[in-house]
CSV table of C-alpha atoms in Angstrom, one decimal:
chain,number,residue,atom,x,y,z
A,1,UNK,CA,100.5,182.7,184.6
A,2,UNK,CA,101.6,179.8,186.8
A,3,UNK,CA,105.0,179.8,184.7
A,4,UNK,CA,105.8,183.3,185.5
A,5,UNK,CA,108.0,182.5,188.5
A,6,UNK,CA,110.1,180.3,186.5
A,7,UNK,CA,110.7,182.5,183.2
A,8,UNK,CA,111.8,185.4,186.3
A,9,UNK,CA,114.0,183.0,187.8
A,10,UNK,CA,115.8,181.9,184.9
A,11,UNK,CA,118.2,185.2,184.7
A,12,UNK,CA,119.1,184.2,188.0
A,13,UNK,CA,121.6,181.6,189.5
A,14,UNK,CA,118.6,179.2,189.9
A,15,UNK,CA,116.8,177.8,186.3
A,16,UNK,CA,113.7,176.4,186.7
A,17,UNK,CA,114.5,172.6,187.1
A,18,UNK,CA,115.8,174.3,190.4
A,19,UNK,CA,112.7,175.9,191.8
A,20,UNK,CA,110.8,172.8,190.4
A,21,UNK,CA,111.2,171.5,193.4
A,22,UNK,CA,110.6,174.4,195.6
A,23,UNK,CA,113.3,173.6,198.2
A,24,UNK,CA,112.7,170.0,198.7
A,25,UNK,CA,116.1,168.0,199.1
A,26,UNK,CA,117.2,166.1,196.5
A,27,UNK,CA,119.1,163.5,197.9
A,28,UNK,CA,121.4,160.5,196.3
A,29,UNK,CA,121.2,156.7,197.6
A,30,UNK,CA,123.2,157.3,200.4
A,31,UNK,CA,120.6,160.3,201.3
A,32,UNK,CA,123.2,162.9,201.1
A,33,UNK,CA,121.4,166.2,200.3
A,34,UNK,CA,123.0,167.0,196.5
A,35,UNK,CA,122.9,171.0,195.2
A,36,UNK,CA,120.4,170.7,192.3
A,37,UNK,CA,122.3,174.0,191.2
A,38,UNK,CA,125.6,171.5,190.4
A,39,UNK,CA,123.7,168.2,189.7
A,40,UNK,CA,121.1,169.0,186.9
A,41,UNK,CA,123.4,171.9,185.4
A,42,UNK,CA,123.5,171.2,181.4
A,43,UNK,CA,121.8,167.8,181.9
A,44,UNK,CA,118.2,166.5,180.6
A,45,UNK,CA,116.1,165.8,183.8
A,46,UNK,CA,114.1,162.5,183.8
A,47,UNK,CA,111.3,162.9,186.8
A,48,UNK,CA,110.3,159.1,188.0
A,49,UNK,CA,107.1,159.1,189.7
A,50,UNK,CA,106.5,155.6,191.7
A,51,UNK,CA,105.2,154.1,194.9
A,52,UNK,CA,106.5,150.9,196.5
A,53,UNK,CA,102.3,149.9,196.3
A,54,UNK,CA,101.5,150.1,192.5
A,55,UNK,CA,102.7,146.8,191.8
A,56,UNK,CA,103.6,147.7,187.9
A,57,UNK,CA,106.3,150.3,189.4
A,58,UNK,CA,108.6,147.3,190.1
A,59,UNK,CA,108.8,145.8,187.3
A,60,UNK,CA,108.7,149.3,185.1
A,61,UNK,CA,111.9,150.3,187.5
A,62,UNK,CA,113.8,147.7,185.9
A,63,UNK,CA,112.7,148.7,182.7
A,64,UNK,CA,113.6,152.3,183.3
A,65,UNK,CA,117.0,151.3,185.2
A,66,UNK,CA,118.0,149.1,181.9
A,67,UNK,CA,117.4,152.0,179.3
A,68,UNK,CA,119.3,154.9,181.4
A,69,UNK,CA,122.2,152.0,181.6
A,70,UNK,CA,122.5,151.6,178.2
A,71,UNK,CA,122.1,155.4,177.8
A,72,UNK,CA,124.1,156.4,180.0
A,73,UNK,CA,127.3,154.4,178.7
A,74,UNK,CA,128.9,157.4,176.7
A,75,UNK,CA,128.5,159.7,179.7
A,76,UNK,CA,125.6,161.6,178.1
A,77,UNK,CA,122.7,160.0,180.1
A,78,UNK,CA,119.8,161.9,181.9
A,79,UNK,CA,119.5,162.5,185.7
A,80,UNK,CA,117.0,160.5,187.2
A,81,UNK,CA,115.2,161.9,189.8
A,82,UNK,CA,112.7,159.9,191.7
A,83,UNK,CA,109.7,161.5,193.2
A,84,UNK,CA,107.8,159.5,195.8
A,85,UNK,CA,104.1,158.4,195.6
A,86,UNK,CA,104.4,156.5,198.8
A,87,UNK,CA,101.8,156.8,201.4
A,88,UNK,CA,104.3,157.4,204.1
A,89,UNK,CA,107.7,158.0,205.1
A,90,UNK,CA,108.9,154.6,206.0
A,91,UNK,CA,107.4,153.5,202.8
A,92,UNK,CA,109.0,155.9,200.8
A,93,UNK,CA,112.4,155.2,202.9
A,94,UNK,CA,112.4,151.4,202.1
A,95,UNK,CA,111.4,151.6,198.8
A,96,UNK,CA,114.3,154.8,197.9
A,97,UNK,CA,116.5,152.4,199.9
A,98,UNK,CA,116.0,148.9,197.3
A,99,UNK,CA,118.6,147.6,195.3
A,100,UNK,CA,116.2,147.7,192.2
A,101,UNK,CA,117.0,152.1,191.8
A,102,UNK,CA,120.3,152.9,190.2
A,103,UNK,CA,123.2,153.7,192.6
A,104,UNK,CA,123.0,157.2,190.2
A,105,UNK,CA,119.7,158.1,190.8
A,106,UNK,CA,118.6,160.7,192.9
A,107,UNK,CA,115.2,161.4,194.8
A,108,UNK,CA,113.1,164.3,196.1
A,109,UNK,CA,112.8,163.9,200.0
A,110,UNK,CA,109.6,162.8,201.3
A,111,UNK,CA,107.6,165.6,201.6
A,112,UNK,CA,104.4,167.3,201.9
A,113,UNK,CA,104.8,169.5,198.7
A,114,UNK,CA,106.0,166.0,197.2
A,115,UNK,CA,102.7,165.6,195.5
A,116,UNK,CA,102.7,169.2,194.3
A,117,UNK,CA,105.6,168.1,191.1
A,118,UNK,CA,102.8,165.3,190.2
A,119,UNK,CA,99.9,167.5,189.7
A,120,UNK,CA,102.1,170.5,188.1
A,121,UNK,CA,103.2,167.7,185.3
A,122,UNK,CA,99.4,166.4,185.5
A,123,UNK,CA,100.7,163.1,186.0
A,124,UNK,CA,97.9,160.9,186.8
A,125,UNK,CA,98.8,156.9,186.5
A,126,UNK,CA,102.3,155.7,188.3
A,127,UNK,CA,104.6,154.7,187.0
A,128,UNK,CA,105.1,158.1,185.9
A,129,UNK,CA,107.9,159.4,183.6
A,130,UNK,CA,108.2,162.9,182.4
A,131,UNK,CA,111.4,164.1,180.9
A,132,UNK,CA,111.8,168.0,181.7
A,133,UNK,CA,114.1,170.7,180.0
A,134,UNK,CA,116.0,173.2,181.7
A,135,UNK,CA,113.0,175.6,182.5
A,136,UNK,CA,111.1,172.9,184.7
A,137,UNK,CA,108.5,172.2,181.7
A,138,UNK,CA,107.5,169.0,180.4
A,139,UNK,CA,109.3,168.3,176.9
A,140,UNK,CA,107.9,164.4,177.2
A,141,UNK,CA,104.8,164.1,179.0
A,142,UNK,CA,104.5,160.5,178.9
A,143,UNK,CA,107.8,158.8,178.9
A,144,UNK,CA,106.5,155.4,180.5
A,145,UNK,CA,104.3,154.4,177.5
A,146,UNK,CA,106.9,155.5,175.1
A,147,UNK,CA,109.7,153.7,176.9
A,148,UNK,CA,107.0,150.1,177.3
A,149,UNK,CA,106.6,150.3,173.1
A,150,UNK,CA,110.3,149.8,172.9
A,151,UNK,CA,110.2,147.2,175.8
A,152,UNK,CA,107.3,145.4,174.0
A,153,UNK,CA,108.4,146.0,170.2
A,154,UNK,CA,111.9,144.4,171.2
A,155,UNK,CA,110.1,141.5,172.8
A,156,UNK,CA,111.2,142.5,176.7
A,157,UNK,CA,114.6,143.7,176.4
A,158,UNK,CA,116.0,147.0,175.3
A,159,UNK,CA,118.5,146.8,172.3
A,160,UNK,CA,120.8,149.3,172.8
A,161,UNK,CA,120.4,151.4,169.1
A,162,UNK,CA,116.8,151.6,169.6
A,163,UNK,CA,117.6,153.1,173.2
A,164,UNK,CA,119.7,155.4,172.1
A,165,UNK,CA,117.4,156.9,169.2
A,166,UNK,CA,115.0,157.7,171.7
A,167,UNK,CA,117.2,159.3,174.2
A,168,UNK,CA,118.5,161.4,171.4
A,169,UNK,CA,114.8,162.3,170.6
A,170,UNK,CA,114.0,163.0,174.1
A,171,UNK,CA,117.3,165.1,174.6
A,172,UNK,CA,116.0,167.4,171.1
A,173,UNK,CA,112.7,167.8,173.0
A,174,UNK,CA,114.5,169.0,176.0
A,175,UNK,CA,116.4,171.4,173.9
A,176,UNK,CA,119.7,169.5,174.8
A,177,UNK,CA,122.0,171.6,172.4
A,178,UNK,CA,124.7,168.8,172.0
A,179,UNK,CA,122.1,166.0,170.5
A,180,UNK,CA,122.0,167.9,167.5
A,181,UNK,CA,125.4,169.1,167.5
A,182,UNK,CA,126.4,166.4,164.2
A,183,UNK,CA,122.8,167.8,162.4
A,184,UNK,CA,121.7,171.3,163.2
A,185,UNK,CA,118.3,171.4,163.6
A,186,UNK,CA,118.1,168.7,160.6
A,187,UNK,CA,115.5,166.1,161.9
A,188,UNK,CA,113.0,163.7,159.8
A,189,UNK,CA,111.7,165.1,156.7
A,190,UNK,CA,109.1,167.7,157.4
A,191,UNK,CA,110.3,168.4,160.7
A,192,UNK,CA,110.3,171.9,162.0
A,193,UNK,CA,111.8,174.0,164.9
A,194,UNK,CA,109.2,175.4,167.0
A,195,UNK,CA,109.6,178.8,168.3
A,196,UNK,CA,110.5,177.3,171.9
A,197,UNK,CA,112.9,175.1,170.1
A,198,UNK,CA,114.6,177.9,168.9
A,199,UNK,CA,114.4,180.1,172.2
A,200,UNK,CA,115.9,176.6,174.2
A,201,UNK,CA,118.9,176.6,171.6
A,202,UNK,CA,119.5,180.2,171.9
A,203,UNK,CA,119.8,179.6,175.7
A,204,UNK,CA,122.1,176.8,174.9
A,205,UNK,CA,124.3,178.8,172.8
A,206,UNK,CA,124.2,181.7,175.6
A,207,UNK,CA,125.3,178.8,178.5
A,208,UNK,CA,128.1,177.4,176.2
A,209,UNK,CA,129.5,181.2,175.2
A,210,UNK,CA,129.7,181.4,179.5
A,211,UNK,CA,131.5,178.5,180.4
């Protein structure tokens, strides 16, 4: 299957967040090239996709910037990594350039394989979120609606308890072995670990024996 070159990979030094995408830089706002190897090791991936264009991606920017803020606050946030939907370099260089992306953040080079991340995560409607786990697969497909109910249900602003129940919920579907460290495996009533669940922990477990 399509996957196969990622489940390979993953005995090697590169997981699959790595070959996700397939030798693109990733850069950080100054546009220094960063070693995905060293920047998304042990960290839950969020994958931004917006263009400078679609109007709503400036104001959902500010709504994404705000929850990885208060998120991010006890050192546990994601890794942000913007992938451009703009129509052309200098778009996509002025928009990765604006104030309104966290100095944090990182983005995927404009490219021609650029678009190739959107359609592997089917990701149809910018803005796009899609929170990925260490083997390059969607854990949350659709990050942007989840993250506008809290926006909405909290009348525009995020409050920061209701932020950080959903990161923690994101983190579990990414398989992020140290948001369940206080419960193991314990979730809601009549909640149960999936097979993968259990495979992404025994990973976890593996990559903590290592260190």
């Amino acid at each position: 299957g399509p996957n196969a070159g990622w489940q390979l990979a993953s005995g090697g030094k590169e997981t699959g967040i790595q070959l996700l995408f397939k030798g693109a830089s990733v850069v950080n706002k100054s546009n220094q090239a960063v070693s995905t190897v060293s920047a998304l090791k042990d960290k839950v991936v969020i994958l931004y996709f917006a263009g400078a264009w679609a109007e709503p991606c400036k104001e959902f920017t500010k709504v994404l910037r705000a929850f990885f803020e208060k998120v991010s606050e006890g050192g546990e946030g994601p890794v942000v990594v913007f992938v451009t939907n703009d129509q052309s370099r200098e778009e996509y260089e002025a928009h990765w350039a604006s104030e309104s992306f966290h100095p944090d953040w990182l983005s995927v080079e404009y490219s021609i394989d650029v678009d190739e991340i959107a359609k592997r995560f089917n990701v149809e409607k910018i803005p796009g979120v899609v929170v990925v786990n260490a083997e390059g697969q969607a854990a949350v497909q659709n990050g942007r609606d989840e993250l506008l109910d809290l926006w909405d249900k909290h009348k525009g602003k995020l409050e920061a308890a209701a932020c950080a129940e959903l990161w923690t919920e994101w983190r579990k579907k990414a398989g992020d072995w140290r948001s369940s460290a206080g419960n193991v495996l314990g979730g809601a009533e009549g909640t149960t670990v999936a097979a993968d669940d259990k495979e992404a922990l025994r990973a976890a477990r593996l990559a903590a024996m290592e260190k």
